[in-house]
Amino acid sequence: MTDTHAPTRSEAEVLHTNRRFYEALWSDARLIAPERFNTWPLFGALARDAQRRLEVAPGLRPRLPLTDTCFVDMSHAALRGLRRQGARTTHAMIGALPFPDARFDLVCALDILEHVVDDLGALAELARVATADATLLLSVPLDPAAWTAFDDFVGHYRRYEPAQIAAMLAAYGWRIERSAVYGMKPESSRLLDLGQWFLTHQRERAMWWYNRVFMPLGLRFQKPLAWRDGLGDTAGVDELLLVCRRGPAPPSP
């Protein structure tokens, strides 16, 4: 597929950026329980109905229950933190999941697809390990025109047009059942620039402030997710959380 946000980086460069950023982030972070996020009312209910669950690249911010969920991440620091809480973990990446076909009833991959050079291969892997009636939970940033230096810094490779991500999902048998505006990105560009400066020049200090101050504040001021059918109105939306199902849409009543 074609990416228009910036000069193309190699897969090795993108992987290096992601490894460096997230290994440092999770090395000084504490695990936050999934019940503390605004995704929990829906995700917890879906998890209760799914015996076989997979979450890809949760870091130390898992959204599915720690018990009886398989967690996959490339960060050793994140995996250590998850294991300390009794979670089942595997060191792997989204493009090569070490599981048999049709293994999981519920698959969760938040804030990951935009980091992967071969996003079609990643979607193919998610589809491969999902059962015929599985649910997929996915989040992606929108609007290539909204690209900033911060996207480069945190290891993003792309942003998506809404119709583009819908078509990609459909190609692998997924339909978007509902969606919600998502993410904790500050609206102030000056705040983002300041955060990026500290992450570049005073990384340890910046990570401490993020993990100990800004993340707890973000959790405290979360708003309940407002779900709508399908993609909904995406004008001005920075990031979208999608609930996807396998197969055709049910007939109208």
Tab-separated table of C-alpha atoms in Angstrom:
chain	number	residue	atom	x	y	z
A	1	MET	CA	0.000	0.000	0.000
A	2	THR	CA	1.124	3.615	-0.462
A	3	ASP	CA	2.037	5.857	2.467
A	4	THR	CA	2.055	9.611	1.939
A	5	HIS	CA	2.907	10.993	5.371
A	6	ALA	CA	6.713	11.259	5.090
A	7	PRO	CA	9.803	9.783	3.410
A	8	THR	CA	9.566	6.004	3.656
A	9	ARG	CA	11.623	4.352	6.386
A	10	SER	CA	12.866	0.804	6.234
A	11	GLU	CA	11.312	-1.952	8.299
A	12	ALA	CA	14.517	-2.197	10.334
A	13	GLU	CA	14.445	1.539	11.124
A	14	VAL	CA	10.804	1.416	12.228
A	15	LEU	CA	11.432	-1.675	14.360
A	16	HIS	CA	14.461	-0.050	16.013
A	17	THR	CA	12.462	3.091	16.852
A	18	ASN	CA	9.662	1.050	18.389
A	19	ARG	CA	11.970	-1.224	20.382
A	20	ARG	CA	13.939	1.714	21.777
A	21	PHE	CA	10.918	3.794	22.729
A	22	TYR	CA	8.747	1.110	24.283
A	23	GLU	CA	11.474	-0.840	26.049
A	24	ALA	CA	12.423	2.402	27.825
A	25	LEU	CA	8.782	3.266	28.513
A	26	TRP	CA	7.876	-0.074	30.096
A	27	SER	CA	11.157	-0.441	32.008
A	28	ASP	CA	10.059	2.270	34.438
A	29	ALA	CA	6.306	1.682	34.374
A	30	ARG	CA	3.837	-0.086	36.608
A	31	LEU	CA	1.119	-2.271	35.219
A	32	ILE	CA	-2.317	-0.640	35.121
A	33	ALA	CA	-5.186	-3.064	35.520
A	34	PRO	CA	-7.608	-3.300	32.582
A	35	GLU	CA	-10.534	-2.425	34.858
A	36	ARG	CA	-9.209	1.139	35.164
A	37	PHE	CA	-9.627	2.005	31.478
A	38	ASN	CA	-12.768	3.292	29.796
A	39	THR	CA	-12.623	0.280	27.475
A	40	TRP	CA	-13.463	-2.092	30.335
A	41	PRO	CA	-17.297	-1.931	30.351
A	42	LEU	CA	-17.407	-3.377	26.828
A	43	PHE	CA	-14.142	-5.325	26.753
A	44	GLY	CA	-14.853	-6.987	30.088
A	45	ALA	CA	-18.278	-8.088	28.884
A	46	LEU	CA	-16.840	-9.454	25.634
A	47	ALA	CA	-14.133	-11.284	27.569
A	48	ARG	CA	-16.680	-13.031	29.768
A	49	ASP	CA	-18.185	-14.589	26.639
A	50	ALA	CA	-14.839	-15.561	25.088
A	51	GLN	CA	-12.897	-18.425	26.633
A	52	ARG	CA	-9.904	-18.094	24.290
A	53	ARG	CA	-8.474	-14.564	24.183
A	54	LEU	CA	-5.409	-12.890	22.700
A	55	GLU	CA	-4.069	-9.371	23.230
A	56	VAL	CA	-1.208	-8.213	21.015
A	57	ALA	CA	1.320	-5.599	22.202
A	58	PRO	CA	-0.451	-4.435	25.374
A	59	GLY	CA	2.725	-3.173	27.029
A	60	LEU	CA	1.811	-2.606	30.666
A	61	ARG	CA	-1.619	-1.252	29.725
A	62	PRO	CA	-3.586	-4.481	29.056
A	63	ARG	CA	-7.263	-4.093	28.230
A	64	LEU	CA	-8.337	-7.740	28.515
A	65	PRO	CA	-8.417	-9.685	31.804
A	66	LEU	CA	-5.011	-10.814	33.038
A	67	THR	CA	-6.402	-14.252	33.845
A	68	ASP	CA	-6.866	-16.655	30.919
A	69	THR	CA	-5.736	-14.195	28.228
A	70	CYS	CA	-2.635	-14.820	26.078
A	71	PHE	CA	-0.474	-11.699	25.829
A	72	VAL	CA	2.094	-11.164	23.073
A	73	ASP	CA	4.616	-8.319	23.069
A	74	MET	CA	8.064	-7.532	21.653
A	75	SER	CA	9.087	-5.695	24.860
A	76	HIS	CA	10.834	-7.897	27.412
A	77	ALA	CA	10.164	-5.276	30.104
A	78	ALA	CA	6.439	-5.412	29.394
A	79	LEU	CA	6.401	-9.213	29.446
A	80	ARG	CA	8.199	-9.286	32.796
A	81	GLY	CA	5.643	-6.901	34.279
A	82	LEU	CA	2.730	-8.938	32.942
A	83	ARG	CA	4.189	-12.195	34.256
A	84	ARG	CA	4.637	-10.681	37.718
A	85	GLN	CA	0.844	-10.279	37.789
A	86	GLY	CA	0.305	-13.893	36.766
A	87	ALA	CA	-0.427	-13.324	33.074
A	88	ARG	CA	0.475	-15.793	30.331
A	89	THR	CA	2.968	-14.180	27.959
A	90	THR	CA	4.829	-14.902	24.737
A	91	HIS	CA	7.637	-12.895	23.149
A	92	ALA	CA	6.546	-12.381	19.549
A	93	MET	CA	5.415	-9.784	17.034
A	94	ILE	CA	2.091	-9.230	15.329
A	95	GLY	CA	3.397	-10.331	11.927
A	96	ALA	CA	4.377	-13.802	13.174
A	97	LEU	CA	2.036	-14.996	15.904
A	98	PRO	CA	3.137	-18.359	17.357
A	99	PHE	CA	-0.351	-19.857	17.517
A	100	PRO	CA	-2.314	-22.336	15.390
A	101	ASP	CA	-5.082	-21.287	13.020
A	102	ALA	CA	-8.523	-20.427	14.458
A	103	ARG	CA	-7.238	-20.391	18.035
A	104	PHE	CA	-8.957	-17.324	19.584
A	105	ASP	CA	-12.539	-16.123	20.020
A	106	LEU	CA	-11.508	-12.565	20.997
A	107	VAL	CA	-8.473	-10.759	19.554
A	108	CYS	CA	-7.315	-7.330	20.732
A	109	ALA	CA	-4.664	-5.181	19.008
A	110	LEU	CA	-4.778	-1.559	20.147
A	111	ASP	CA	-2.311	1.099	18.959
A	112	ILE	CA	-0.209	-1.390	17.026
A	113	LEU	CA	-1.169	-1.574	13.330
A	114	GLU	CA	0.162	1.933	12.630
A	115	HIS	CA	3.605	0.850	13.891
A	116	VAL	CA	3.959	-2.038	11.429
A	117	VAL	CA	5.428	-1.658	7.947
A	118	ASP	CA	3.559	-4.732	6.655
A	119	ASP	CA	0.143	-3.927	8.067
A	120	LEU	CA	-1.592	-6.246	5.603
A	121	GLY	CA	0.552	-9.108	6.849
A	122	ALA	CA	-0.351	-8.170	10.413
A	123	LEU	CA	-4.064	-8.189	9.607
A	124	ALA	CA	-3.632	-11.537	7.880
A	125	GLU	CA	-2.097	-12.957	11.061
A	126	LEU	CA	-4.900	-11.592	13.239
A	127	ALA	CA	-7.430	-13.158	10.879
A	128	ARG	CA	-5.533	-16.452	10.789
A	129	VAL	CA	-5.548	-17.011	14.553
A	130	ALA	CA	-9.191	-15.886	14.955
A	131	THR	CA	-12.107	-18.303	14.880
A	132	ALA	CA	-14.866	-18.047	12.270
A	133	ASP	CA	-17.121	-16.094	14.652
A	134	ALA	CA	-14.443	-14.146	16.525
A	135	THR	CA	-14.480	-10.499	17.613
A	136	LEU	CA	-11.563	-8.187	16.788
A	137	LEU	CA	-10.803	-5.078	18.865
A	138	LEU	CA	-8.597	-2.643	16.966
A	139	SER	CA	-7.572	0.999	17.230
A	140	VAL	CA	-5.824	3.127	14.609
A	141	PRO	CA	-4.902	6.812	14.168
A	142	LEU	CA	-6.681	8.635	11.356
A	143	ASP	CA	-5.898	11.247	8.716
A	144	PRO	CA	-2.443	11.219	7.082
A	145	ALA	CA	-2.672	15.013	6.847
A	146	ALA	CA	-2.620	15.179	10.656
A	147	TRP	CA	0.883	13.670	10.756
A	148	THR	CA	3.322	15.338	13.160
A	149	ALA	CA	6.892	14.786	14.280
A	150	PHE	CA	5.454	13.060	17.331
A	151	ASP	CA	4.151	10.253	15.089
A	152	ASP	CA	7.706	9.674	13.886
A	153	PHE	CA	9.076	9.853	17.407
A	154	VAL	CA	6.789	7.175	18.853
A	155	GLY	CA	7.365	4.827	15.921
A	156	HIS	CA	4.252	5.307	13.795
A	157	TYR	CA	4.618	4.315	10.170
A	158	ARG	CA	1.277	5.629	8.930
A	159	ARG	CA	-2.122	7.102	9.680
A	160	TYR	CA	-5.243	5.753	7.978
A	161	GLU	CA	-8.095	7.141	5.972
A	162	PRO	CA	-11.364	5.762	7.422
A	163	ALA	CA	-12.444	4.149	4.141
A	164	GLN	CA	-8.971	2.645	3.780
A	165	ILE	CA	-8.985	0.809	7.108
A	166	ALA	CA	-12.573	-0.361	6.518
A	167	ALA	CA	-11.582	-1.838	3.145
A	168	MET	CA	-8.508	-3.519	4.588
A	169	LEU	CA	-10.533	-5.146	7.346
A	170	ALA	CA	-13.185	-6.287	4.875
A	171	ALA	CA	-10.496	-7.949	2.754
A	172	TYR	CA	-9.755	-10.247	5.691
A	173	GLY	CA	-13.379	-10.976	6.499
A	174	TRP	CA	-14.013	-8.336	9.171
A	175	ARG	CA	-16.867	-5.838	9.238
A	176	ILE	CA	-16.879	-2.844	11.561
A	177	GLU	CA	-19.792	-3.336	13.932
A	178	ARG	CA	-19.275	-0.192	16.023
A	179	SER	CA	-16.667	2.421	16.835
A	180	ALA	CA	-15.748	5.130	19.318
A	181	VAL	CA	-13.459	8.145	19.399
A	182	TYR	CA	-10.391	7.009	21.289
A	183	GLY	CA	-6.998	7.965	22.704
A	184	MET	CA	-5.428	10.264	25.293
A	185	LYS	CA	-3.391	12.490	22.974
A	186	PRO	CA	-3.288	16.107	24.261
A	187	GLU	CA	-4.939	18.643	22.005
A	188	SER	CA	-2.203	21.221	22.609
A	189	SER	CA	0.587	21.055	20.028
A	190	ARG	CA	2.844	22.993	22.407
A	191	LEU	CA	2.392	20.335	25.082
A	192	LEU	CA	3.254	17.618	22.562
A	193	ASP	CA	6.354	19.537	21.449
A	194	LEU	CA	7.450	19.965	25.068
A	195	GLY	CA	6.917	16.289	25.774
A	196	GLN	CA	8.914	15.308	22.712
A	197	TRP	CA	11.785	17.618	23.727
A	198	PHE	CA	11.993	16.038	27.167
A	199	LEU	CA	11.780	12.515	25.696
A	200	THR	CA	14.665	13.371	23.376
A	201	HIS	CA	16.936	15.239	25.797
A	202	GLN	CA	15.902	13.986	29.248
A	203	ARG	CA	14.386	10.584	28.547
A	204	GLU	CA	14.530	9.112	32.065
A	205	ARG	CA	12.975	12.196	33.613
A	206	ALA	CA	10.282	12.344	30.930
A	207	MET	CA	9.411	8.664	31.386
A	208	TRP	CA	9.107	9.188	35.145
A	209	TRP	CA	6.692	12.092	34.684
A	210	TYR	CA	4.648	10.185	32.108
A	211	ASN	CA	4.313	7.020	34.172
A	212	ARG	CA	3.901	8.650	37.589
A	213	VAL	CA	1.952	11.835	36.803
A	214	PHE	CA	0.460	12.193	33.317
A	215	MET	CA	-0.818	8.637	32.924
A	216	PRO	CA	-2.634	8.639	36.307
A	217	LEU	CA	-4.144	12.027	35.480
A	218	GLY	CA	-5.262	10.737	32.080
A	219	LEU	CA	-6.973	7.791	33.737
A	220	ARG	CA	-8.724	10.037	36.251
A	221	PHE	CA	-10.215	12.263	33.544
A	222	GLN	CA	-11.228	9.562	31.080
A	223	LYS	CA	-14.687	9.936	29.622
A	224	PRO	CA	-16.978	6.967	28.963
A	225	LEU	CA	-16.670	5.788	25.385
A	226	ALA	CA	-19.582	6.831	23.165
A	227	TRP	CA	-20.237	3.934	20.808
A	228	ARG	CA	-21.882	4.373	17.400
A	229	ASP	CA	-22.779	1.963	14.606
A	230	GLY	CA	-20.113	1.367	11.977
A	231	LEU	CA	-17.440	4.005	11.468
A	232	GLY	CA	-19.681	6.904	12.383
A	233	ASP	CA	-18.613	10.499	11.759
A	234	THR	CA	-14.808	10.622	11.545
A	235	ALA	CA	-14.367	14.342	10.808
A	236	GLY	CA	-11.648	15.727	13.075
A	237	VAL	CA	-11.165	12.385	14.859
A	238	ASP	CA	-7.534	11.637	15.727
A	239	GLU	CA	-7.939	7.973	16.667
A	240	LEU	CA	-10.725	5.423	16.356
A	241	LEU	CA	-11.480	2.290	18.365
A	242	LEU	CA	-13.196	-0.424	16.327
A	243	VAL	CA	-15.206	-3.497	17.267
A	244	CYS	CA	-15.150	-5.878	14.309
A	245	ARG	CA	-16.993	-9.123	13.652
A	246	ARG	CA	-16.483	-11.921	11.202
A	247	GLY	CA	-18.986	-12.544	8.429
A	248	PRO	CA	-21.815	-10.508	6.835
A	249	ALA	CA	-23.896	-8.039	8.774
A	250	PRO	CA	-27.073	-9.456	10.332
A	251	PRO	CA	-30.319	-8.723	8.474
A	252	SER	CA	-32.202	-5.596	9.453
A	253	PRO	CA	-35.197	-6.188	11.759
